[in-house]
mmCIF file of C-alpha atoms and ligand atoms in Angstrom:
data_model
loop_
_atom_site.group_PDB
_atom_site.id
_atom_site.type_symbol
_atom_site.label_atom_id
_atom_site.label_comp_id
_atom_site.label_asym_id
_atom_site.label_seq_id
_atom_site.Cartn_x
_atom_site.Cartn_y
_atom_site.Cartn_z
ATOM 1 C CA MET A 1 0.000 0.000 0.000
ATOM 2 C CA ALA A 2 2.621 2.512 1.131
ATOM 3 C CA GLY A 3 4.377 2.280 -2.203
ATOM 4 C CA GLU A 4 1.311 3.099 -4.280
ATOM 5 C CA LYS A 5 1.523 6.833 -4.477
ATOM 6 C CA LYS A 6 -1.083 9.031 -6.120
ATOM 7 C CA ASP A 7 -0.223 10.111 -9.615
ATOM 8 C CA LEU A 8 0.665 13.746 -8.948
ATOM 9 C CA ASP A 9 3.393 15.963 -10.355
ATOM 10 C CA TRP A 10 4.952 16.221 -6.875
ATOM 11 C CA SER A 11 7.703 18.698 -7.719
ATOM 12 C CA ASN A 12 5.283 21.139 -9.306
ATOM 13 C CA LEU A 13 2.622 21.303 -6.608
ATOM 14 C CA ASP A 14 1.873 24.734 -5.259
ATOM 15 C CA PHE A 15 0.629 25.745 -1.810
ATOM 16 C CA SER A 16 -3.067 25.158 -2.402
ATOM 17 C CA TYR A 17 -5.736 22.781 -1.181
ATOM 18 C CA HIS A 18 -6.077 19.373 -2.821
ATOM 19 C CA LYS A 19 -8.705 17.113 -1.341
ATOM 20 C CA THR A 20 -7.213 13.844 -0.070
ATOM 21 C CA ASP A 21 -8.922 10.596 0.983
ATOM 22 C CA TYR A 22 -9.518 11.204 4.679
ATOM 23 C CA SER A 23 -9.769 13.825 7.375
ATOM 24 C CA PHE A 24 -9.942 13.154 11.118
ATOM 25 C CA VAL A 25 -12.866 14.503 13.126
ATOM 26 C CA ALA A 26 -13.883 14.575 16.781
ATOM 27 C CA ASN A 27 -16.673 16.460 18.507
ATOM 28 C CA TRP A 28 -16.964 17.865 22.013
ATOM 29 C CA LYS A 29 -20.331 17.930 23.719
ATOM 30 C CA ASP A 30 -21.569 17.790 27.318
ATOM 31 C CA GLY A 31 -18.049 18.231 28.630
ATOM 32 C CA ALA A 32 -16.316 15.444 26.710
ATOM 33 C CA TRP A 33 -14.705 14.567 23.406
ATOM 34 C CA ASP A 34 -16.214 11.666 21.487
ATOM 35 C CA GLU A 35 -14.070 8.832 20.142
ATOM 36 C CA GLY A 36 -13.206 10.622 16.923
ATOM 37 C CA ALA A 37 -12.831 8.918 13.557
ATOM 38 C CA LEU A 38 -11.523 9.248 10.049
ATOM 39 C CA THR A 39 -13.996 10.567 7.525
ATOM 40 C CA SER A 40 -14.059 10.887 3.761
ATOM 41 C CA ASP A 41 -16.558 13.743 4.044
ATOM 42 C CA HIS A 42 -14.601 16.959 3.491
ATOM 43 C CA ASN A 43 -17.494 19.280 4.233
ATOM 44 C CA ILE A 44 -18.759 20.472 7.586
ATOM 45 C CA SER A 45 -22.447 21.123 8.165
ATOM 46 C CA LEU A 46 -23.178 23.668 10.889
ATOM 47 C CA SER A 47 -26.023 25.681 12.355
ATOM 48 C CA GLU A 48 -26.139 29.281 11.205
ATOM 49 C CA CYS A 49 -25.840 30.107 14.882
ATOM 50 C CA ALA A 50 -22.605 28.138 15.487
ATOM 51 C CA GLY A 51 -20.166 30.076 17.666
ATOM 52 C CA ILE A 52 -17.486 30.227 14.993
ATOM 53 C CA PHE A 53 -19.652 32.455 12.778
ATOM 54 C CA HIS A 54 -20.347 35.065 15.413
ATOM 55 C CA TYR A 55 -17.548 35.217 17.947
ATOM 56 C CA CYS A 56 -14.732 33.645 15.987
ATOM 57 C CA GLN A 57 -13.765 30.770 18.257
ATOM 58 C CA GLU A 58 -11.182 29.076 16.070
ATOM 59 C CA VAL A 59 -7.643 27.839 16.711
ATOM 60 C CA PHE A 60 -5.374 25.933 14.381
ATOM 61 C CA GLU A 61 -2.003 24.300 13.902
ATOM 62 C CA GLY A 62 0.260 23.535 10.971
ATOM 63 C CA LEU A 63 2.824 20.781 10.608
ATOM 64 C CA LYS A 64 4.092 18.641 7.810
ATOM 65 C CA ALA A 65 4.422 14.913 7.161
ATOM 66 C CA TYR A 66 7.035 13.798 4.675
ATOM 67 C CA THR A 67 9.052 10.827 3.488
ATOM 68 C CA THR A 68 12.633 10.358 4.686
ATOM 69 C CA GLU A 69 15.416 8.844 2.627
ATOM 70 C CA ASP A 70 14.768 5.335 4.034
ATOM 71 C CA GLY A 71 11.118 5.550 2.953
ATOM 72 C CA SER A 72 9.606 6.170 6.390
ATOM 73 C CA ILE A 73 6.709 8.581 6.740
ATOM 74 C CA VAL A 74 7.388 10.969 9.601
ATOM 75 C CA CYS A 75 6.400 14.316 11.054
ATOM 76 C CA PHE A 76 8.293 16.814 13.184
ATOM 77 C CA ARG A 77 7.610 17.404 16.894
ATOM 78 C CA PRO A 78 3.807 16.920 16.813
ATOM 79 C CA ASP A 79 3.841 16.974 20.630
ATOM 80 C CA LEU A 80 4.645 20.699 20.506
ATOM 81 C CA ASN A 81 1.777 21.348 18.090
ATOM 82 C CA ALA A 82 -0.512 19.495 20.498
ATOM 83 C CA GLU A 83 0.660 21.589 23.434
ATOM 84 C CA ARG A 84 0.437 24.863 21.559
ATOM 85 C CA MET A 85 -3.047 24.082 20.286
ATOM 86 C CA ALA A 86 -4.158 23.303 23.834
ATOM 87 C CA ASP A 87 -2.753 26.673 24.976
ATOM 88 C CA SER A 88 -4.495 28.443 22.098
ATOM 89 C CA ALA A 89 -7.794 26.723 22.912
ATOM 90 C CA THR A 90 -7.578 27.579 26.601
ATOM 91 C CA ARG A 91 -7.045 31.266 25.762
ATOM 92 C CA LEU A 92 -10.284 31.276 23.730
ATOM 93 C CA GLU A 93 -12.304 29.302 26.317
ATOM 94 C CA MET A 94 -12.353 26.232 24.105
ATOM 95 C CA PRO A 95 -11.745 22.694 25.412
ATOM 96 C CA ALA A 96 -8.223 21.394 24.804
ATOM 97 C CA PHE A 97 -7.937 18.323 22.606
ATOM 98 C CA PRO A 98 -5.767 15.971 24.713
ATOM 99 C CA LYS A 99 -2.111 15.791 23.658
ATOM 100 C CA GLU A 100 -1.866 12.015 23.322
ATOM 101 C CA ARG A 101 -5.063 11.955 21.295
ATOM 102 C CA PHE A 102 -3.826 14.787 19.092
ATOM 103 C CA ILE A 103 -0.631 12.882 18.278
ATOM 104 C CA ASP A 104 -2.612 9.691 17.644
ATOM 105 C CA ALA A 105 -5.037 11.548 15.378
ATOM 106 C CA VAL A 106 -2.150 13.009 13.338
ATOM 107 C CA LYS A 107 -0.747 9.499 13.026
ATOM 108 C CA GLN A 108 -4.078 8.035 11.942
ATOM 109 C CA VAL A 109 -4.890 10.661 9.354
ATOM 110 C CA VAL A 110 -1.406 10.716 7.822
ATOM 111 C CA ALA A 111 -1.234 6.897 7.704
ATOM 112 C CA ALA A 112 -4.663 6.747 6.062
ATOM 113 C CA ASN A 113 -3.434 9.227 3.438
ATOM 114 C CA ALA A 114 -0.008 7.601 2.955
ATOM 115 C CA ALA A 115 -0.533 7.619 -0.796
ATOM 116 C CA TRP A 116 -0.668 11.423 -0.629
ATOM 117 C CA VAL A 117 2.618 11.846 1.242
ATOM 118 C CA PRO A 118 5.083 13.117 -1.372
ATOM 119 C CA PRO A 119 8.101 10.911 -2.088
ATOM 120 C CA PHE A 120 11.547 11.719 -0.680
ATOM 121 C CA GLY A 121 13.490 14.196 -2.768
ATOM 122 C CA SER A 122 10.450 15.855 -4.363
ATOM 123 C CA GLY A 123 10.667 18.801 -1.983
ATOM 124 C CA ALA A 124 6.920 18.503 -1.472
ATOM 125 C CA THR A 125 5.254 17.572 1.845
ATOM 126 C CA LEU A 126 1.863 16.597 3.166
ATOM 127 C CA TYR A 127 0.689 19.667 5.056
ATOM 128 C CA VAL A 128 -1.255 18.731 8.181
ATOM 129 C CA ARG A 129 -3.770 21.288 9.404
ATOM 130 C CA PRO A 130 -5.452 20.537 12.736
ATOM 131 C CA PHE A 131 -8.104 23.057 13.736
ATOM 132 C CA MET A 132 -10.980 23.502 16.133
ATOM 133 C CA ILE A 133 -14.117 25.622 15.924
ATOM 134 C CA GLY A 134 -17.016 26.519 18.172
ATOM 135 C CA SER A 135 -19.764 24.448 16.521
ATOM 136 C CA GLY A 136 -22.559 24.734 19.090
ATOM 137 C CA GLU A 137 -25.226 27.431 18.832
ATOM 138 C CA VAL A 138 -24.675 30.662 20.692
ATOM 139 C CA ILE A 139 -26.300 34.056 20.225
ATOM 140 C CA GLY A 140 -25.376 35.939 23.401
ATOM 141 C CA VAL A 141 -21.646 36.502 23.747
ATOM 142 C CA ALA A 142 -20.359 33.328 25.382
ATOM 143 C CA PRO A 143 -18.197 30.318 24.594
ATOM 144 C CA ALA A 144 -19.989 27.854 22.306
ATOM 145 C CA PRO A 145 -21.497 24.811 24.023
ATOM 146 C CA GLU A 146 -20.022 22.362 21.466
ATOM 147 C CA TYR A 147 -16.781 22.095 19.488
ATOM 148 C CA HIS A 148 -15.589 20.420 16.308
ATOM 149 C CA PHE A 149 -11.963 19.295 16.008
ATOM 150 C CA ARG A 150 -10.691 18.310 12.603
ATOM 151 C CA ILE A 151 -7.417 17.540 10.875
ATOM 152 C CA LEU A 152 -7.245 17.990 7.131
ATOM 153 C CA VAL A 153 -4.176 17.053 5.140
ATOM 154 C CA THR A 154 -3.187 18.315 1.717
ATOM 155 C CA PRO A 155 -0.056 17.816 -0.412
ATOM 156 C CA VAL A 156 1.899 21.024 -0.979
ATOM 157 C CA GLY A 157 4.867 21.832 -3.139
ATOM 158 C CA PRO A 158 8.343 22.927 -2.117
ATOM 159 C CA TYR A 159 8.245 26.355 -0.527
ATOM 160 C CA PHE A 160 11.249 27.571 -2.467
ATOM 161 C CA LYS A 161 10.999 26.684 -6.108
ATOM 162 C CA GLY A 162 13.675 28.970 -7.464
ATOM 163 C CA GLY A 163 16.230 28.561 -4.678
ATOM 164 C CA LEU A 164 16.597 30.526 -1.474
ATOM 165 C CA LYS A 165 16.411 34.107 -2.661
ATOM 166 C CA PRO A 166 16.441 36.709 0.135
ATOM 167 C CA ILE A 167 13.174 38.585 0.500
ATOM 168 C CA THR A 168 12.425 42.202 1.372
ATOM 169 C CA LEU A 169 10.182 43.110 4.304
ATOM 170 C CA CYS A 170 8.526 46.382 5.176
ATOM 171 C CA ILE A 171 7.855 47.750 8.642
ATOM 172 C CA ALA A 172 4.117 47.372 9.121
ATOM 173 C CA LYS A 173 2.001 50.478 9.557
ATOM 174 C CA TYR A 174 -0.564 48.358 11.354
ATOM 175 C CA ASP A 175 -0.167 46.365 14.545
ATOM 176 C CA ARG A 176 -0.429 42.593 14.747
ATOM 177 C CA ALA A 177 -0.957 41.883 18.411
ATOM 178 C CA ALA A 178 -2.065 43.839 21.447
ATOM 179 C CA PRO A 179 0.130 43.688 24.553
ATOM 180 C CA HIS A 180 -0.950 40.585 26.489
ATOM 181 C CA GLY A 181 -3.538 39.945 23.790
ATOM 182 C CA THR A 182 -3.744 36.938 21.482
ATOM 183 C CA GLY A 183 -0.471 37.323 19.549
ATOM 184 C CA ASN A 184 0.988 34.319 21.353
ATOM 185 C CA ILE A 185 -1.717 31.870 20.241
ATOM 186 C CA LYS A 186 -2.423 30.357 16.851
ATOM 187 C CA ALA A 187 -5.918 31.589 16.121
ATOM 188 C CA GLY A 188 -7.585 32.559 12.871
ATOM 189 C CA LEU A 189 -8.547 35.902 14.375
ATOM 190 C CA ASN A 190 -4.880 36.964 14.294
ATOM 191 C CA TYR A 191 -4.877 36.332 10.570
ATOM 192 C CA ALA A 192 -8.186 37.994 9.704
ATOM 193 C CA MET A 193 -6.848 41.393 10.681
ATOM 194 C CA SER A 194 -3.445 40.740 9.103
ATOM 195 C CA LEU A 195 -4.834 40.209 5.599
ATOM 196 C CA LYS A 196 -5.072 43.888 4.747
ATOM 197 C CA PRO A 197 -1.553 44.726 5.953
ATOM 198 C CA THR A 198 -0.270 41.677 4.056
ATOM 199 C CA MET A 199 -1.997 42.636 0.823
ATOM 200 C CA ASP A 200 -0.844 46.249 1.245
ATOM 201 C CA ALA A 201 2.722 44.953 1.637
ATOM 202 C CA HIS A 202 2.360 42.842 -1.499
ATOM 203 C CA ARG A 203 0.908 45.791 -3.424
ATOM 204 C CA GLY A 204 3.942 47.778 -2.288
ATOM 205 C CA GLY A 205 6.285 45.119 -3.647
ATOM 206 C CA PHE A 206 7.244 43.582 -0.290
ATOM 207 C CA ALA A 207 7.138 39.925 0.666
ATOM 208 C CA GLU A 208 5.871 40.436 4.225
ATOM 209 C CA ASN A 209 5.337 42.929 7.024
ATOM 210 C CA LEU A 210 7.618 43.077 9.993
ATOM 211 C CA TYR A 211 5.503 44.114 12.972
ATOM 212 C CA LEU A 212 6.742 46.243 15.841
ATOM 213 C CA ASP A 213 5.348 45.888 19.359
ATOM 214 C CA SER A 214 2.080 47.775 19.471
ATOM 215 C CA GLN A 215 2.649 49.257 22.928
ATOM 216 C CA SER A 216 5.761 51.295 22.176
ATOM 217 C CA ARG A 217 6.415 50.646 18.467
ATOM 218 C CA THR A 218 10.019 50.241 19.514
ATOM 219 C CA TYR A 219 10.683 46.510 19.485
ATOM 220 C CA VAL A 220 10.733 44.110 16.573
ATOM 221 C CA GLU A 221 8.195 41.310 16.990
ATOM 222 C CA GLU A 222 7.582 39.045 13.973
ATOM 223 C CA THR A 223 5.845 38.886 10.600
ATOM 224 C CA GLY A 224 2.255 37.776 10.077
ATOM 225 C CA GLY A 225 3.165 34.100 10.068
ATOM 226 C CA ALA A 226 6.819 33.635 10.945
ATOM 227 C CA ASN A 227 9.229 34.506 13.753
ATOM 228 C CA VAL A 228 12.329 36.548 12.957
ATOM 229 C CA LEU A 229 15.995 35.798 13.687
ATOM 230 C CA PHE A 230 19.124 37.943 13.408
ATOM 231 C CA VAL A 231 22.845 37.207 13.338
ATOM 232 C CA LYS A 232 25.524 39.601 14.574
ATOM 233 C CA ALA A 233 28.905 40.059 12.900
ATOM 234 C CA ASP A 234 30.544 37.842 15.546
ATOM 235 C CA GLY A 235 28.133 35.020 14.652
ATOM 236 C CA THR A 236 25.803 35.414 17.655
ATOM 237 C CA LEU A 237 22.225 34.360 16.961
ATOM 238 C CA VAL A 238 19.806 36.995 18.270
ATOM 239 C CA VAL A 239 16.207 35.901 18.815
ATOM 240 C CA PRO A 240 13.698 38.685 19.535
ATOM 241 C CA GLN A 241 11.520 38.301 22.596
ATOM 242 C CA SER A 242 8.480 40.274 23.642
ATOM 243 C CA HIS A 243 7.942 42.200 26.899
ATOM 244 C CA THR A 244 4.230 41.885 26.281
ATOM 245 C CA ASP A 245 3.994 38.195 25.340
ATOM 246 C CA SER A 246 2.830 38.972 21.839
ATOM 247 C CA ILE A 247 5.110 36.766 19.725
ATOM 248 C CA LEU A 248 3.841 33.353 18.601
ATOM 249 C CA PRO A 249 6.011 30.543 20.024
ATOM 250 C CA SER A 250 7.250 29.090 16.724
ATOM 251 C CA ILE A 251 8.268 25.438 16.931
ATOM 252 C CA THR A 252 10.801 25.998 14.155
ATOM 253 C CA ARG A 253 12.359 28.882 16.090
ATOM 254 C CA ARG A 254 12.590 26.858 19.287
ATOM 255 C CA SER A 255 14.165 23.996 17.339
ATOM 256 C CA LEU A 256 16.640 26.318 15.618
ATOM 257 C CA VAL A 257 17.711 27.749 18.974
ATOM 258 C CA GLN A 258 18.497 24.206 20.128
ATOM 259 C CA VAL A 259 20.327 23.486 16.861
ATOM 260 C CA ALA A 260 22.357 26.701 17.307
ATOM 261 C CA GLU A 261 23.254 25.615 20.816
ATOM 262 C CA ASP A 262 24.292 22.176 19.539
ATOM 263 C CA LEU A 263 26.442 23.886 16.904
ATOM 264 C CA GLY A 264 28.172 25.853 19.650
ATOM 265 C CA MET A 265 26.766 29.214 18.565
ATOM 266 C CA THR A 266 26.266 32.016 21.060
ATOM 267 C CA ILE A 267 22.565 32.821 21.450
ATOM 268 C CA GLU A 268 20.848 35.899 22.811
ATOM 269 C CA GLN A 269 17.101 35.669 23.380
ATOM 270 C CA ARG A 270 15.985 39.168 24.324
ATOM 271 C CA PRO A 271 13.921 42.112 23.143
ATOM 272 C CA VAL A 272 15.423 43.716 20.017
ATOM 273 C CA THR A 273 14.673 47.319 19.128
ATOM 274 C CA TRP A 274 14.119 48.481 15.572
ATOM 275 C CA ASP A 275 16.801 51.107 16.332
ATOM 276 C CA GLU A 276 19.291 48.330 17.001
ATOM 277 C CA VAL A 277 18.435 46.747 13.656
ATOM 278 C CA LYS A 278 18.797 50.162 11.958
ATOM 279 C CA SER A 279 22.168 50.709 13.638
ATOM 280 C CA GLY A 280 23.599 47.929 11.501
ATOM 281 C CA ALA A 281 24.073 45.541 14.420
ATOM 282 C CA PHE A 282 23.093 42.522 12.334
ATOM 283 C CA VAL A 283 24.661 40.965 9.263
ATOM 284 C CA GLU A 284 21.964 38.364 8.556
ATOM 285 C CA CYS A 285 18.220 38.101 9.055
ATOM 286 C CA GLY A 286 15.741 35.310 8.463
ATOM 287 C CA LEU A 287 12.138 34.300 9.014
ATOM 288 C CA CYS A 288 11.349 30.909 10.463
ATOM 289 C CA GLY A 289 8.308 28.697 10.348
ATOM 290 C CA THR A 290 7.210 25.202 9.402
ATOM 291 C CA ALA A 291 6.669 25.890 5.709
ATOM 292 C CA ALA A 292 10.087 27.267 4.753
ATOM 293 C CA VAL A 293 12.143 26.433 7.880
ATOM 294 C CA ILE A 294 14.197 29.619 7.231
ATOM 295 C CA SER A 295 13.484 32.266 4.608
ATOM 296 C CA PRO A 296 16.447 34.613 4.290
ATOM 297 C CA VAL A 297 15.673 38.330 4.550
ATOM 298 C CA GLY A 298 17.994 40.654 2.629
ATOM 299 C CA THR A 299 16.397 44.038 3.259
ATOM 300 C CA ILE A 300 13.872 45.681 5.580
ATOM 301 C CA VAL A 301 12.311 48.959 4.455
ATOM 302 C CA GLU A 302 10.714 51.425 6.872
ATOM 303 C CA ASP A 303 10.050 54.323 4.494
ATOM 304 C CA GLU A 304 11.585 56.006 1.434
ATOM 305 C CA ASN A 305 14.548 57.183 3.488
ATOM 306 C CA THR A 306 15.077 54.265 5.794
ATOM 307 C CA LYS A 307 16.128 50.816 4.774
ATOM 308 C CA VAL A 308 18.314 48.203 6.394
ATOM 309 C CA GLU A 309 20.368 45.756 4.370
ATOM 310 C CA PHE A 310 21.937 42.639 5.829
ATOM 311 C CA PRO A 311 25.359 42.539 4.183
ATOM 312 C CA GLN A 312 25.984 38.805 4.540
ATOM 313 C CA GLY A 313 22.574 37.782 3.309
ATOM 314 C CA LEU A 314 21.700 40.375 0.725
ATOM 315 C CA THR A 315 21.852 38.415 -2.507
ATOM 316 C CA GLU A 316 21.854 34.882 -1.164
ATOM 317 C CA ILE A 317 21.267 33.213 2.176
ATOM 318 C CA GLY A 318 24.061 34.094 4.610
ATOM 319 C CA PRO A 319 26.395 31.514 6.154
ATOM 320 C CA ALA A 320 24.826 31.308 9.614
ATOM 321 C CA MET A 321 21.238 31.019 8.329
ATOM 322 C CA LYS A 322 22.408 28.471 5.764
ATOM 323 C CA LYS A 323 24.130 26.355 8.404
ATOM 324 C CA LEU A 324 21.098 26.472 10.716
ATOM 325 C CA ARG A 325 18.727 25.650 7.899
ATOM 326 C CA GLU A 326 20.806 22.782 6.541
ATOM 327 C CA THR A 327 21.255 21.308 9.997
ATOM 328 C CA LEU A 328 17.563 21.384 10.860
ATOM 329 C CA THR A 329 16.443 20.069 7.467
ATOM 330 C CA GLY A 330 19.171 17.414 7.728
ATOM 331 C CA ILE A 331 17.714 16.246 11.046
ATOM 332 C CA GLN A 332 14.202 16.327 9.556
ATOM 333 C CA ASP A 333 15.223 14.285 6.514
ATOM 334 C CA GLY A 334 17.135 11.704 8.539
ATOM 335 C CA ALA A 335 20.525 12.638 7.074
ATOM 336 C CA LEU A 336 21.756 13.947 10.447
ATOM 337 C CA GLU A 337 21.391 12.362 13.868
ATOM 338 C CA ASP A 338 18.123 13.210 15.619
ATOM 339 C CA LYS A 339 19.595 13.382 19.094
ATOM 340 C CA HIS A 340 16.630 15.158 20.656
ATOM 341 C CA GLY A 341 14.039 12.699 19.363
ATOM 342 C CA TRP A 342 12.204 15.284 17.258
ATOM 343 C CA VAL A 343 11.330 13.158 14.249
ATOM 344 C CA PHE A 344 8.137 11.203 14.903
ATOM 345 C CA LYS A 345 7.683 8.050 12.894
ATOM 346 C CA ILE A 346 4.231 7.399 11.476
ATOM 347 C CA GLN A 347 5.013 4.357 9.358
HETATM 348 C C1 PLP B 1 2.516 29.428 12.864
HETATM 349 C C2 PLP B 1 3.169 30.741 13.114
HETATM 350 C C3 PLP B 1 4.573 30.861 13.183
HETATM 351 C C4 PLP B 1 5.515 29.728 12.898
HETATM 352 O O1 PLP B 1 5.401 28.674 13.816
HETATM 353 P P1 PLP B 1 5.995 27.235 13.488
HETATM 354 O O2 PLP B 1 5.551 26.422 14.642
HETATM 355 O O3 PLP B 1 7.464 27.363 13.421
HETATM 356 O O4 PLP B 1 5.413 26.807 12.180
HETATM 357 C C5 PLP B 1 5.100 32.112 13.490
HETATM 358 N N1 PLP B 1 4.309 33.190 13.686
HETATM 359 C C6 PLP B 1 2.961 33.110 13.608
HETATM 360 C C7 PLP B 1 2.160 34.332 13.842
HETATM 361 C C8 PLP B 1 2.350 31.874 13.323
HETATM 362 O O5 PLP B 1 1.017 31.818 13.244
#
């Protein structure tokens, strides 16, 4: 079975939704989750009064399943996705889907769709999207009385088709996250309000927005969907932190910090001001997240008169970002030793 792959042009897939064979679903009612099951029904039928439609109770996760060189189907640190989704749910008064069950559900749905997991070397992956919505009816402002948990999977193409070309960011004119708000959880509501800034950035010719902290507009936070990393001239990795807990705890970032430590790099995890970036303190910059692992950033533009270039990563990915990226992808692909037990075998 595992060998019989779907007939897709794996290397030319883009990042769009392709229906697969199965999704996983579970429902929460009267204080408990049901057994959950795989389904081949890719539609959800809901009351017009379901909580999701009115008060936006939705949280999600994103991870990828892929084939390693020895033909195993694996995913990367699903336990951290389970924990983060539980934290996100708790913040929106939604019931957490238990961690062990989350991991088991990922395993079930990926195994059932093994034919959709792209082959090793194609650069493509099976994107795994767990999410939860308030499905019960609610008209007064309150948490929904019922919830629907679902995992859909869809094959997606390599993030970088034309090689790792450094991107240009702009400093966002809008804010992403309120101090002590919901910036540290993975919820659709954080994306709804980021769509306009993102499209404005694209219309301006930029790849993404870099958001500053909304309290003081002094500190660098992250982009709409990726954490940011810097490297100093002496090779120190600098990882921005937030005074106001408004940066999403990226699993890729946390893994890269461990990789940097294993490589013997010096690491500073601390708030970083935009002034420090403008002062030329950093020679490389990158964005990190599941999809691309690291996207090199060559330039950040604030306005017509203010732009920062990262001299060691301006035309191609710089040496430190390259080393970090190659090491983490090497661990993911099974080419390097997985000494922290991050790669989770599905079959
Ligand atoms: C998902 C996400 C990231 C990246 O997290 P990973 O776990 O590394 O994929 C970063 N920032 C935001 C706002 C996100 O939603």
